Amino acid sequence: MKIGLDLSVIQTPHRMRGIGATAINFVKHLPAEAKKEHTFVLFFYDYAQTEALAILNIEGMDYEIRALQKQERINLNFPSKLKKLNGPLNSIRSLINQRKSDPRISRHDIDDLDVYIQFDQIQALPKKHGLKTLVILYDLIPFIMESDYLWNYKTARQHGDSRKSSVRKALLRKQYIAEVKAVCKQASTLVAISNHTKQDFIKYADVNPDKIKVVHLGIETRQSKAIPSTIAIDQYVENSWGYITRPIDLTEKPFILFVGGADPRRRLVDLVAAYNNLKAQGSDIRLVLAGDTMKGSKAIPIPKVQKYIANSAYLDDIVFAGFVSDEQREWLYKHTVAFVYPSVYEGFGLPILEAMQYGTPVVTYRNSSIEEIGRNYVTYADGFLAIASEVKNLLSASSGSRVTDKSVEDYVKKFSWNKTAEDIFALL
């Protein structure tokens, strides 16, 4: 077979999210026999192709690269009062593209393809008679969590938006689900990353249950044979010029850990409230926040979270570590008292499995796919007071806070990127 892979997601901010992780690890962990028996066509934008290829494992792969044409937004030079038409025009064009063919790909670039894999569930698919298309489905968070993401008219009005602004936001919401439905309808095969995600697409995107197969994601196995007792980690510290980085010794006192983005569904206010509660009760403990946006409270793109953290009486012990390397993340997982993940919605929940791999106690919320993935191997809390209580119990545990149950280790081993890649490839 000649198989096309749209890998443009690793040239965009998606690279640091589940979409990028899935695309990268699918290619990196393709079965060796598949690389030998089939030809792969890798689709990239013209820019940063070398950088994108560097993070993939293409050794032994028979491949070629074809360029995607970046589609510019419509920006007609209307008189000032009509400039607002640009937004609706772009929305209309996007919906038309969903029903036609991916405008980034010329017809001759797909003529020789047998299969095409799309890692972005909202990206239009190329069309050719006989071409089989497979799309990975992650979640419908922007649609389901309406009050936090894509507002309807009523919510927008409640937040003080004008009638015109509220209508625009309501239309964007309808556009999102319409585009998802169009892709799902056109695809030959759909792969959901969890059973919960499958049920959401059946319920909200009207997908035939028989069309969706479930393939769980995997995790990277431990990189280091031995994790050192200390490691160099920098924290972001505010000064008159903004934020600078300075080294910090995290062995000086216990710490609880959060790794991830500052999405509204991840209730960081609950996390900080639990931390404040622990400190108020006399626990001498730090809170470490790791992730791309964790570069100081003012760098977090949610005003409510910014303000809440900035007003913490214990701000000096909140460590903003920013992006951390694989080795640093390993060390943090291995040495934290607990990994606290107060998320109210996940399509899968990779960080939970990552933490479990190191015997790290996990405190999280019971919802969406989290219970499907965490099962009874994690601790479920209900609100910030419950989080504080569970962490306090771990702090006072005489045997330490490591999870040594071999059943946890055996369970986590079931989730490997090798298996994910094999299972997806088998569906072709």
PDB file of N, CA, C and O in Angstrom, residues 27-61:
ATOM      1  N   VAL A  27       4.240   7.280  14.127  1.00  0.00           N
ATOM      2  CA  VAL A  27       5.340   7.110  13.171  1.00  0.00           C
ATOM      3  C   VAL A  27       6.554   6.461  13.839  1.00  0.00           C
ATOM      4  O   VAL A  27       7.165   5.535  13.293  1.00  0.00           O
ATOM      5  N   LYS A  28       6.899   6.913  15.036  1.00  0.00           N
ATOM      6  CA  LYS A  28       8.070   6.397  15.737  1.00  0.00           C
ATOM      7  C   LYS A  28       7.954   4.917  16.064  1.00  0.00           C
ATOM      8  O   LYS A  28       8.956   4.216  16.142  1.00  0.00           O
ATOM      9  N   HIS A  29       6.723   4.438  16.261  1.00  0.00           N
ATOM     10  CA  HIS A  29       6.530   3.063  16.720  1.00  0.00           C
ATOM     11  C   HIS A  29       5.836   2.170  15.689  1.00  0.00           C
ATOM     12  O   HIS A  29       5.314   1.107  16.042  1.00  0.00           O
ATOM     13  N   LEU A  30       5.852   2.599  14.439  1.00  0.00           N
ATOM     14  CA  LEU A  30       5.310   1.732  13.390  1.00  0.00           C
ATOM     15  C   LEU A  30       6.057   0.397  13.381  1.00  0.00           C
ATOM     16  O   LEU A  30       7.281   0.363  13.533  1.00  0.00           O
ATOM     17  N   PRO A  31       5.359  -0.712  13.211  1.00  0.00           N
ATOM     18  CA  PRO A  31       6.040  -2.010  13.136  1.00  0.00           C
ATOM     19  C   PRO A  31       7.088  -2.017  12.025  1.00  0.00           C
ATOM     20  O   PRO A  31       6.867  -1.463  10.949  1.00  0.00           O
ATOM     21  N   ALA A  32       8.217  -2.648  12.297  1.00  0.00           N
ATOM     22  CA  ALA A  32       9.322  -2.682  11.327  1.00  0.00           C
ATOM     23  C   ALA A  32       8.888  -3.294  10.005  1.00  0.00           C
ATOM     24  O   ALA A  32       9.271  -2.821   8.925  1.00  0.00           O
ATOM     25  N   GLU A  33       8.043  -4.335  10.075  1.00  0.00           N
ATOM     26  CA  GLU A  33       7.607  -4.983   8.832  1.00  0.00           C
ATOM     27  C   GLU A  33       6.720  -4.060   8.001  1.00  0.00           C
ATOM     28  O   GLU A  33       6.740  -4.109   6.771  1.00  0.00           O
ATOM     29  N   ALA A  34       5.962  -3.199   8.672  1.00  0.00           N
ATOM     30  CA  ALA A  34       5.109  -2.252   7.954  1.00  0.00           C
ATOM     31  C   ALA A  34       5.963  -1.245   7.199  1.00  0.00           C
ATOM     32  O   ALA A  34       5.637  -0.857   6.069  1.00  0.00           O
ATOM     33  N   LYS A  35       7.061  -0.794   7.828  1.00  0.00           N
ATOM     34  CA  LYS A  35       7.953   0.160   7.167  1.00  0.00           C
ATOM     35  C   LYS A  35       8.583  -0.439   5.921  1.00  0.00           C
ATOM     36  O   LYS A  35       8.851   0.261   4.942  1.00  0.00           O
ATOM     37  N   LYS A  36       8.831  -1.737   5.962  1.00  0.00           N
ATOM     38  CA  LYS A  36       9.478  -2.396   4.829  1.00  0.00           C
ATOM     39  C   LYS A  36       8.494  -2.702   3.706  1.00  0.00           C
ATOM     40  O   LYS A  36       8.824  -2.604   2.519  1.00  0.00           O
ATOM     41  N   GLU A  37       7.275  -3.086   4.070  1.00  0.00           N
ATOM     42  CA  GLU A  37       6.318  -3.584   3.083  1.00  0.00           C
ATOM     43  C   GLU A  37       5.535  -2.486   2.373  1.00  0.00           C
ATOM     44  O   GLU A  37       4.981  -2.717   1.299  1.00  0.00           O
ATOM     45  N   HIS A  38       5.458  -1.298   2.989  1.00  0.00           N
ATOM     46  CA  HIS A  38       4.604  -0.242   2.442  1.00  0.00           C
ATOM     47  C   HIS A  38       5.392   1.038   2.190  1.00  0.00           C
ATOM     48  O   HIS A  38       6.448   1.258   2.779  1.00  0.00           O
ATOM     49  N   THR A  39       4.851   1.869   1.330  1.00  0.00           N
ATOM     50  CA  THR A  39       5.446   3.169   1.040  1.00  0.00           C
ATOM     51  C   THR A  39       4.617   4.249   1.734  1.00  0.00           C
ATOM     52  O   THR A  39       3.383   4.212   1.709  1.00  0.00           O
ATOM     53  N   PHE A  40       5.310   5.206   2.343  1.00  0.00           N
ATOM     54  CA  PHE A  40       4.627   6.261   3.092  1.00  0.00           C
ATOM     55  C   PHE A  40       4.879   7.620   2.434  1.00  0.00           C
ATOM     56  O   PHE A  40       5.994   7.921   2.018  1.00  0.00           O
ATOM     57  N   VAL A  41       3.831   8.410   2.366  1.00  0.00           N
ATOM     58  CA  VAL A  41       3.927   9.773   1.871  1.00  0.00           C
ATOM     59  C   VAL A  41       3.641  10.697   3.051  1.00  0.00           C
ATOM     60  O   VAL A  41       2.543  10.671   3.612  1.00  0.00           O
ATOM     61  N   LEU A  42       4.649  11.485   3.439  1.00  0.00           N
ATOM     62  CA  LEU A  42       4.529  12.364   4.597  1.00  0.00           C
ATOM     63  C   LEU A  42       4.178  13.768   4.124  1.00  0.00           C
ATOM     64  O   LEU A  42       4.933  14.382   3.372  1.00  0.00           O
ATOM     65  N   PHE A  43       3.048  14.272   4.575  1.00  0.00           N
ATOM     66  CA  PHE A  43       2.600  15.603   4.188  1.00  0.00           C
ATOM     67  C   PHE A  43       2.978  16.612   5.264  1.00  0.00           C
ATOM     68  O   PHE A  43       2.597  16.463   6.431  1.00  0.00           O
ATOM     69  N   PHE A  44       3.747  17.641   4.871  1.00  0.00           N
ATOM     70  CA  PHE A  44       4.160  18.723   5.760  1.00  0.00           C
ATOM     71  C   PHE A  44       3.903  20.053   5.067  1.00  0.00           C
ATOM     72  O   PHE A  44       3.825  20.130   3.841  1.00  0.00           O
ATOM     73  N   TYR A  45       3.833  21.130   5.881  1.00  0.00           N
ATOM     74  CA  TYR A  45       3.943  22.463   5.315  1.00  0.00           C
ATOM     75  C   TYR A  45       5.397  22.686   4.915  1.00  0.00           C
ATOM     76  O   TYR A  45       6.303  21.985   5.410  1.00  0.00           O
ATOM     77  N   ASP A  46       5.643  23.655   4.038  1.00  0.00           N
ATOM     78  CA  ASP A  46       7.002  23.898   3.545  1.00  0.00           C
ATOM     79  C   ASP A  46       7.971  24.281   4.658  1.00  0.00           C
ATOM     80  O   ASP A  46       9.147  23.963   4.609  1.00  0.00           O
ATOM     81  N   TYR A  47       7.480  24.988   5.680  1.00  0.00           N
ATOM     82  CA  TYR A  47       8.377  25.485   6.716  1.00  0.00           C
ATOM     83  C   TYR A  47       8.712  24.390   7.744  1.00  0.00           C
ATOM     84  O   TYR A  47       7.919  23.495   8.005  1.00  0.00           O
ATOM     85  N   ALA A  48       9.907  24.473   8.302  1.00  0.00           N
ATOM     86  CA  ALA A  48      10.352  23.636   9.426  1.00  0.00           C
ATOM     87  C   ALA A  48      10.191  22.138   9.196  1.00  0.00           C
ATOM     88  O   ALA A  48       9.966  21.380  10.123  1.00  0.00           O
ATOM     89  N   GLN A  49      10.362  21.709   7.947  1.00  0.00           N
ATOM     90  CA  GLN A  49      10.255  20.273   7.677  1.00  0.00           C
ATOM     91  C   GLN A  49      11.392  19.493   8.337  1.00  0.00           C
ATOM     92  O   GLN A  49      11.187  18.399   8.873  1.00  0.00           O
ATOM     93  N   THR A  50      12.589  20.061   8.300  1.00  0.00           N
ATOM     94  CA  THR A  50      13.754  19.379   8.883  1.00  0.00           C
ATOM     95  C   THR A  50      13.566  19.166  10.375  1.00  0.00           C
ATOM     96  O   THR A  50      13.849  18.079  10.906  1.00  0.00           O
ATOM     97  N   GLU A  51      13.071  20.198  11.045  1.00  0.00           N
ATOM     98  CA  GLU A  51      12.823  20.094  12.488  1.00  0.00           C
ATOM     99  C   GLU A  51      11.780  19.028  12.789  1.00  0.00           C
ATOM    100  O   GLU A  51      11.903  18.261  13.742  1.00  0.00           O
ATOM    101  N   ALA A  52      10.730  18.983  11.975  1.00  0.00           N
ATOM    102  CA  ALA A  52       9.668  18.003  12.186  1.00  0.00           C
ATOM    103  C   ALA A  52      10.177  16.583  11.978  1.00  0.00           C
ATOM    104  O   ALA A  52       9.885  15.673  12.761  1.00  0.00           O
ATOM    105  N   LEU A  53      10.968  16.383  10.926  1.00  0.00           N
ATOM    106  CA  LEU A  53      11.509  15.045  10.653  1.00  0.00           C
ATOM    107  C   LEU A  53      12.435  14.570  11.763  1.00  0.00           C
ATOM    108  O   LEU A  53      12.526  13.370  12.046  1.00  0.00           O
ATOM    109  N   ALA A  54      13.131  15.514  12.398  1.00  0.00           N
ATOM    110  CA  ALA A  54      14.122  15.158  13.419  1.00  0.00           C
ATOM    111  C   ALA A  54      13.494  14.474  14.628  1.00  0.00           C
ATOM    112  O   ALA A  54      14.178  13.722  15.332  1.00  0.00           O
ATOM    113  N   ILE A  55      12.213  14.726  14.886  1.00  0.00           N
ATOM    114  CA  ILE A  55      11.593  14.120  16.066  1.00  0.00           C
ATOM    115  C   ILE A  55      10.863  12.819  15.725  1.00  0.00           C
ATOM    116  O   ILE A  55      10.234  12.217  16.600  1.00  0.00           O
ATOM    117  N   LEU A  56      10.941  12.388  14.478  1.00  0.00           N
ATOM    118  CA  LEU A  56      10.306  11.140  14.062  1.00  0.00           C
ATOM    119  C   LEU A  56      11.354  10.045  13.888  1.00  0.00           C
ATOM    120  O   LEU A  56      12.520  10.312  13.642  1.00  0.00           O
ATOM    121  N   ASN A  57      10.909   8.817  13.993  1.00  0.00           N
ATOM    122  CA  ASN A  57      11.789   7.682  13.725  1.00  0.00           C
ATOM    123  C   ASN A  57      11.447   7.135  12.341  1.00  0.00           C
ATOM    124  O   ASN A  57      10.522   6.348  12.191  1.00  0.00           O
ATOM    125  N   ILE A  58      12.181   7.596  11.328  1.00  0.00           N
ATOM    126  CA  ILE A  58      11.879   7.182   9.955  1.00  0.00           C
ATOM    127  C   ILE A  58      12.946   6.231   9.412  1.00  0.00           C
ATOM    128  O   ILE A  58      12.981   5.942   8.218  1.00  0.00           O
ATOM    129  N   GLU A  59      13.804   5.742  10.311  1.00  0.00           N
ATOM    130  CA  GLU A  59      14.845   4.795   9.887  1.00  0.00           C
ATOM    131  C   GLU A  59      14.196   3.523   9.349  1.00  0.00           C
ATOM    132  O   GLU A  59      13.313   2.936   9.976  1.00  0.00           O
ATOM    133  N   GLY A  60      14.612   3.113   8.195  1.00  0.00           N
ATOM    134  CA  GLY A  60      14.080   1.907   7.587  1.00  0.00           C
ATOM    135  C   GLY A  60      12.756   2.102   6.875  1.00  0.00           C
ATOM    136  O   GLY A  60      12.168   1.155   6.366  1.00  0.00           O
ATOM    137  N   MET A  61      12.261   3.346   6.825  1.00  0.00           N
ATOM    138  CA  MET A  61      10.974   3.624   6.194  1.00  0.00           C
ATOM    139  C   MET A  61      11.161   4.060   4.745  1.00  0.00           C
ATOM    140  O   MET A  61      12.005   4.900   4.449  1.00  0.00           O
TER     141      MET A  61
END
